[in-house]
């Protein structure tokens, strides 16, 4: 965990502060929504929706910890009515909470998508293990580079983490295309496709945010862009993705219920 750079402006500190606060609000409200919707989907999809809520609950907890750590690392004050000044307190800013969060939530994100697509059991188990382990390996390989200031070391770990990353993205974009086309309605197929591609899109922002400190940016500006970028990507990948999972579960539940009510 590298020390924070000195020299933050109030705007840079405030942008990060607000992004982390937004993350808490988005993840927390999403958790409540998903779990309140459990009775409105059939039993087949309740596990997927429960996992969706667990993902955002874990993220809410870690965003609270990151937010508190950020607040404790700085003193913000205005002297004699002048502009706010930002000074380091000397307390460490623990950004490792992000990686703990990702290590838990990223595999669960993929598993909830697989479950809601209702694939054959053998395929469900196989994909869950493969994508879960690959995504966990991706996060584990990224962390050693994240805590390094040496650019060569950062690039080394970035390249290693991109190997499982590319496998997961390829599986989402190409490997699940056939399963998406077999969904029970055009609306369900469209929602499944949207969930897959939202995951790909949001995931592709992480490697670029990771590289912020490797492309000439440094100091407070790099830290701000990194924290804001990760926070926005997390909301897309978890809360917004979860809404698509809920919508897909609701659509398929309605189809199954209507089928049961049809006269035979």
PDB file of N, CA and C in Angstrom, residues 62-121:
ATOM      1  N   UNK A  62     -17.627  -2.674   1.438  1.00  0.00           N
ATOM      2  CA  UNK A  62     -16.265  -2.262   1.100  1.00  0.00           C
ATOM      3  C   UNK A  62     -16.199  -0.787   0.688  1.00  0.00           C
ATOM      4  N   UNK A  63     -17.245  -0.282   0.066  1.00  0.00           N
ATOM      5  CA  UNK A  63     -17.237   1.143  -0.270  1.00  0.00           C
ATOM      6  C   UNK A  63     -17.307   2.006   0.991  1.00  0.00           C
ATOM      7  N   UNK A  64     -18.027   1.553   1.989  1.00  0.00           N
ATOM      8  CA  UNK A  64     -18.033   2.274   3.265  1.00  0.00           C
ATOM      9  C   UNK A  64     -16.634   2.292   3.864  1.00  0.00           C
ATOM     10  N   UNK A  65     -15.942   1.138   3.801  1.00  0.00           N
ATOM     11  CA  UNK A  65     -14.586   1.077   4.347  1.00  0.00           C
ATOM     12  C   UNK A  65     -13.622   1.977   3.555  1.00  0.00           C
ATOM     13  N   UNK A  66     -13.737   1.968   2.232  1.00  0.00           N
ATOM     14  CA  UNK A  66     -12.865   2.826   1.406  1.00  0.00           C
ATOM     15  C   UNK A  66     -13.163   4.295   1.680  1.00  0.00           C
ATOM     16  N   UNK A  67     -14.447   4.639   1.749  1.00  0.00           N
ATOM     17  CA  UNK A  67     -14.863   6.016   2.019  1.00  0.00           C
ATOM     18  C   UNK A  67     -14.311   6.499   3.362  1.00  0.00           C
ATOM     19  N   UNK A  68     -14.450   5.678   4.391  1.00  0.00           N
ATOM     20  CA  UNK A  68     -13.945   6.057   5.713  1.00  0.00           C
ATOM     21  C   UNK A  68     -12.423   6.195   5.712  1.00  0.00           C
ATOM     22  N   UNK A  69     -11.756   5.276   4.995  1.00  0.00           N
ATOM     23  CA  UNK A  69     -10.302   5.340   4.922  1.00  0.00           C
ATOM     24  C   UNK A  69      -9.848   6.613   4.202  1.00  0.00           C
ATOM     25  N   UNK A  70     -10.577   6.994   3.147  1.00  0.00           N
ATOM     26  CA  UNK A  70     -10.260   8.221   2.407  1.00  0.00           C
ATOM     27  C   UNK A  70     -10.445   9.452   3.308  1.00  0.00           C
ATOM     28  N   UNK A  71     -11.544   9.469   4.049  1.00  0.00           N
ATOM     29  CA  UNK A  71     -11.829  10.609   4.925  1.00  0.00           C
ATOM     30  C   UNK A  71     -10.789  10.743   6.024  1.00  0.00           C
ATOM     31  N   UNK A  72     -10.351   9.607   6.561  1.00  0.00           N
ATOM     32  CA  UNK A  72      -9.382   9.635   7.661  1.00  0.00           C
ATOM     33  C   UNK A  72      -7.974  10.017   7.196  1.00  0.00           C
ATOM     34  N   UNK A  73      -7.731   9.890   5.888  1.00  0.00           N
ATOM     35  CA  UNK A  73      -6.390  10.174   5.371  1.00  0.00           C
ATOM     36  C   UNK A  73      -6.141  11.661   5.147  1.00  0.00           C
ATOM     37  N   UNK A  74      -7.198  12.482   5.275  1.00  0.00           N
ATOM     38  CA  UNK A  74      -7.070  13.909   4.965  1.00  0.00           C
ATOM     39  C   UNK A  74      -7.712  14.777   6.049  1.00  0.00           C
ATOM     40  N   UNK A  75      -7.202  15.980   6.121  1.00  0.00           N
ATOM     41  CA  UNK A  75      -7.848  17.051   6.879  1.00  0.00           C
ATOM     42  C   UNK A  75      -8.216  18.142   5.885  1.00  0.00           C
ATOM     43  N   UNK A  76      -9.496  18.495   5.854  1.00  0.00           N
ATOM     44  CA  UNK A  76      -9.976  19.528   4.929  1.00  0.00           C
ATOM     45  C   UNK A  76     -10.519  20.683   5.768  1.00  0.00           C
ATOM     46  N   UNK A  77      -9.976  21.866   5.564  1.00  0.00           N
ATOM     47  CA  UNK A  77     -10.375  23.011   6.393  1.00  0.00           C
ATOM     48  C   UNK A  77     -10.259  24.307   5.604  1.00  0.00           C
ATOM     49  N   UNK A  78     -11.062  25.270   6.030  1.00  0.00           N
ATOM     50  CA  UNK A  78     -11.011  26.614   5.448  1.00  0.00           C
ATOM     51  C   UNK A  78     -10.589  27.584   6.549  1.00  0.00           C
ATOM     52  N   UNK A  79      -9.543  28.325   6.307  1.00  0.00           N
ATOM     53  CA  UNK A  79      -9.026  29.264   7.307  1.00  0.00           C
ATOM     54  C   UNK A  79      -9.446  30.689   6.957  1.00  0.00           C
ATOM     55  N   UNK A  80     -10.075  31.351   7.910  1.00  0.00           N
ATOM     56  CA  UNK A  80     -10.500  32.747   7.752  1.00  0.00           C
ATOM     57  C   UNK A  80     -11.392  32.959   6.535  1.00  0.00           C
ATOM     58  N   UNK A  81     -12.241  31.975   6.251  1.00  0.00           N
ATOM     59  CA  UNK A  81     -13.179  32.120   5.139  1.00  0.00           C
ATOM     60  C   UNK A  81     -12.566  31.952   3.760  1.00  0.00           C
ATOM     61  N   UNK A  82     -11.331  31.510   3.686  1.00  0.00           N
ATOM     62  CA  UNK A  82     -10.685  31.322   2.391  1.00  0.00           C
ATOM     63  C   UNK A  82     -11.030  29.984   1.758  1.00  0.00           C
ATOM     64  N   UNK A  83     -10.314  29.632   0.709  1.00  0.00           N
ATOM     65  CA  UNK A  83     -10.548  28.367   0.026  1.00  0.00           C
ATOM     66  C   UNK A  83     -10.204  27.199   0.944  1.00  0.00           C
ATOM     67  N   UNK A  84     -10.861  26.076   0.690  1.00  0.00           N
ATOM     68  CA  UNK A  84     -10.553  24.871   1.454  1.00  0.00           C
ATOM     69  C   UNK A  84      -9.162  24.364   1.085  1.00  0.00           C
ATOM     70  N   UNK A  85      -8.432  23.959   2.096  1.00  0.00           N
ATOM     71  CA  UNK A  85      -7.124  23.346   1.869  1.00  0.00           C
ATOM     72  C   UNK A  85      -7.183  21.891   2.302  1.00  0.00           C
ATOM     73  N   UNK A  86      -6.444  21.056   1.590  1.00  0.00           N
ATOM     74  CA  UNK A  86      -6.442  19.621   1.839  1.00  0.00           C
ATOM     75  C   UNK A  86      -5.040  19.209   2.260  1.00  0.00           C
ATOM     76  N   UNK A  87      -4.938  18.560   3.410  1.00  0.00           N
ATOM     77  CA  UNK A  87      -3.650  18.108   3.916  1.00  0.00           C
ATOM     78  C   UNK A  87      -3.741  16.647   4.346  1.00  0.00           C
ATOM     79  N   UNK A  88      -2.657  15.932   4.135  1.00  0.00           N
ATOM     80  CA  UNK A  88      -2.601  14.539   4.578  1.00  0.00           C
ATOM     81  C   UNK A  88      -2.489  14.478   6.092  1.00  0.00           C
ATOM     82  N   UNK A  89      -3.190  13.526   6.692  1.00  0.00           N
ATOM     83  CA  UNK A  89      -3.098  13.338   8.143  1.00  0.00           C
ATOM     84  C   UNK A  89      -1.974  12.382   8.525  1.00  0.00           C
ATOM     85  N   UNK A  90      -1.505  11.621   7.562  1.00  0.00           N
ATOM     86  CA  UNK A  90      -0.508  10.591   7.851  1.00  0.00           C
ATOM     87  C   UNK A  90      -1.127   9.221   8.005  1.00  0.00           C
ATOM     88  N   UNK A  91      -2.459   9.181   8.129  1.00  0.00           N
ATOM     89  CA  UNK A  91      -3.153   7.889   8.204  1.00  0.00           C
ATOM     90  C   UNK A  91      -3.135   7.235   6.827  1.00  0.00           C
ATOM     91  N   UNK A  92      -2.984   5.919   6.744  1.00  0.00           N
ATOM     92  CA  UNK A  92      -2.911   5.262   5.442  1.00  0.00           C
ATOM     93  C   UNK A  92      -4.273   5.201   4.756  1.00  0.00           C
ATOM     94  N   UNK A  93      -4.269   5.327   3.446  1.00  0.00           N
ATOM     95  CA  UNK A  93      -5.475   5.092   2.657  1.00  0.00           C
ATOM     96  C   UNK A  93      -5.409   3.665   2.138  1.00  0.00           C
ATOM     97  N   UNK A  94      -6.316   2.825   2.599  1.00  0.00           N
ATOM     98  CA  UNK A  94      -6.283   1.400   2.260  1.00  0.00           C
ATOM     99  C   UNK A  94      -7.171   1.122   1.053  1.00  0.00           C
ATOM    100  N   UNK A  95      -6.572   1.131  -0.126  1.00  0.00           N
ATOM    101  CA  UNK A  95      -7.305   0.824  -1.346  1.00  0.00           C
ATOM    102  C   UNK A  95      -7.370  -0.681  -1.592  1.00  0.00           C
ATOM    103  N   UNK A  96      -6.731  -1.460  -0.704  1.00  0.00           N
ATOM    104  CA  UNK A  96      -6.783  -2.910  -0.850  1.00  0.00           C
ATOM    105  C   UNK A  96      -8.184  -3.463  -0.674  1.00  0.00           C
ATOM    106  N   UNK A  97      -9.083  -2.663  -0.042  1.00  0.00           N
ATOM    107  CA  UNK A  97     -10.481  -3.101   0.086  1.00  0.00           C
ATOM    108  C   UNK A  97     -11.097  -3.391  -1.276  1.00  0.00           C
ATOM    109  N   UNK A  98     -10.683  -2.654  -2.301  1.00  0.00           N
ATOM    110  CA  UNK A  98     -11.231  -2.871  -3.649  1.00  0.00           C
ATOM    111  C   UNK A  98     -10.927  -4.287  -4.130  1.00  0.00           C
ATOM    112  N   UNK A  99      -9.691  -4.709  -3.912  1.00  0.00           N
ATOM    113  CA  UNK A  99      -9.298  -6.023  -4.412  1.00  0.00           C
ATOM    114  C   UNK A  99      -9.937  -7.150  -3.611  1.00  0.00           C
ATOM    115  N   UNK A 100     -10.119  -6.941  -2.326  1.00  0.00           N
ATOM    116  CA  UNK A 100     -10.860  -7.922  -1.529  1.00  0.00           C
ATOM    117  C   UNK A 100     -12.288  -8.017  -2.055  1.00  0.00           C
ATOM    118  N   UNK A 101     -12.881  -6.855  -2.336  1.00  0.00           N
ATOM    119  CA  UNK A 101     -14.241  -6.813  -2.884  1.00  0.00           C
ATOM    120  C   UNK A 101     -14.319  -7.556  -4.217  1.00  0.00           C
ATOM    121  N   UNK A 102     -13.405  -7.236  -5.118  1.00  0.00           N
ATOM    122  CA  UNK A 102     -13.431  -7.869  -6.442  1.00  0.00           C
ATOM    123  C   UNK A 102     -13.202  -9.371  -6.367  1.00  0.00           C
ATOM    124  N   UNK A 103     -12.326  -9.790  -5.469  1.00  0.00           N
ATOM    125  CA  UNK A 103     -12.037 -11.212  -5.336  1.00  0.00           C
ATOM    126  C   UNK A 103     -13.298 -11.986  -4.943  1.00  0.00           C
ATOM    127  N   UNK A 104     -14.173 -11.359  -4.170  1.00  0.00           N
ATOM    128  CA  UNK A 104     -15.417 -11.994  -3.759  1.00  0.00           C
ATOM    129  C   UNK A 104     -16.534 -11.810  -4.780  1.00  0.00           C
ATOM    130  N   UNK A 105     -16.662 -10.609  -5.316  1.00  0.00           N
ATOM    131  CA  UNK A 105     -17.845 -10.291  -6.118  1.00  0.00           C
ATOM    132  C   UNK A 105     -17.728 -10.636  -7.598  1.00  0.00           C
ATOM    133  N   UNK A 106     -16.535 -10.545  -8.159  1.00  0.00           N
ATOM    134  CA  UNK A 106     -16.408 -10.778  -9.608  1.00  0.00           C
ATOM    135  C   UNK A 106     -16.804 -12.210  -9.992  1.00  0.00           C
ATOM    136  N   UNK A 107     -16.326 -13.243  -9.290  1.00  0.00           N
ATOM    137  CA  UNK A 107     -16.810 -14.594  -9.626  1.00  0.00           C
ATOM    138  C   UNK A 107     -18.323 -14.726  -9.440  1.00  0.00           C
ATOM    139  N   UNK A 108     -18.872 -14.101  -8.390  1.00  0.00           N
ATOM    140  CA  UNK A 108     -20.312 -14.184  -8.148  1.00  0.00           C
ATOM    141  C   UNK A 108     -21.104 -13.507  -9.256  1.00  0.00           C
ATOM    142  N   UNK A 109     -20.589 -12.408  -9.803  1.00  0.00           N
ATOM    143  CA  UNK A 109     -21.256 -11.732 -10.910  1.00  0.00           C
ATOM    144  C   UNK A 109     -21.448 -12.669 -12.096  1.00  0.00           C
ATOM    145  N   UNK A 110     -20.411 -13.413 -12.407  1.00  0.00           N
ATOM    146  CA  UNK A 110     -20.484 -14.324 -13.551  1.00  0.00           C
ATOM    147  C   UNK A 110     -21.408 -15.502 -13.251  1.00  0.00           C
ATOM    148  N   UNK A 111     -21.364 -15.977 -12.015  1.00  0.00           N
ATOM    149  CA  UNK A 111     -22.211 -17.116 -11.639  1.00  0.00           C
ATOM    150  C   UNK A 111     -23.683 -16.730 -11.694  1.00  0.00           C
ATOM    151  N   UNK A 112     -24.017 -15.509 -11.263  1.00  0.00           N
ATOM    152  CA  UNK A 112     -25.429 -15.101 -11.291  1.00  0.00           C
ATOM    153  C   UNK A 112     -25.948 -15.004 -12.728  1.00  0.00           C
ATOM    154  N   UNK A 113     -25.091 -14.572 -13.644  1.00  0.00           N
ATOM    155  CA  UNK A 113     -25.492 -14.519 -15.055  1.00  0.00           C
ATOM    156  C   UNK A 113     -25.739 -15.921 -15.601  1.00  0.00           C
ATOM    157  N   UNK A 114     -24.847 -16.841 -15.276  1.00  0.00           N
ATOM    158  CA  UNK A 114     -24.998 -18.221 -15.744  1.00  0.00           C
ATOM    159  C   UNK A 114     -26.270 -18.854 -15.179  1.00  0.00           C
ATOM    160  N   UNK A 115     -26.547 -18.603 -13.900  1.00  0.00           N
ATOM    161  CA  UNK A 115     -27.726 -19.180 -13.255  1.00  0.00           C
ATOM    162  C   UNK A 115     -29.019 -18.652 -13.860  1.00  0.00           C
ATOM    163  N   UNK A 116     -29.072 -17.351 -14.122  1.00  0.00           N
ATOM    164  CA  UNK A 116     -30.312 -16.778 -14.630  1.00  0.00           C
ATOM    165  C   UNK A 116     -30.567 -17.188 -16.082  1.00  0.00           C
ATOM    166  N   UNK A 117     -29.539 -17.587 -16.807  1.00  0.00           N
ATOM    167  CA  UNK A 117     -29.731 -18.063 -18.175  1.00  0.00           C
ATOM    168  C   UNK A 117     -30.303 -19.473 -18.214  1.00  0.00           C
ATOM    169  N   UNK A 118     -30.249 -20.169 -17.073  1.00  0.00           N
ATOM    170  CA  UNK A 118     -30.855 -21.502 -16.910  1.00  0.00           C
ATOM    171  C   UNK A 118     -30.350 -22.475 -17.976  1.00  0.00           C
ATOM    172  N   UNK A 119     -29.045 -22.658 -17.987  1.00  0.00           N
ATOM    173  CA  UNK A 119     -28.414 -23.610 -18.899  1.00  0.00           C
ATOM    174  C   UNK A 119     -28.558 -25.020 -18.333  1.00  0.00           C
ATOM    175  N   UNK A 120     -28.269 -26.041 -19.119  1.00  0.00           N
ATOM    176  CA  UNK A 120     -28.255 -27.408 -18.566  1.00  0.00           C
ATOM    177  C   UNK A 120     -27.309 -27.486 -17.375  1.00  0.00           C
ATOM    178  N   UNK A 121     -27.620 -28.343 -16.417  1.00  0.00           N
ATOM    179  CA  UNK A 121     -26.890 -28.376 -15.159  1.00  0.00           C
ATOM    180  C   UNK A 121     -25.394 -28.613 -15.347  1.00  0.00           C
TER     181      UNK A 121
END
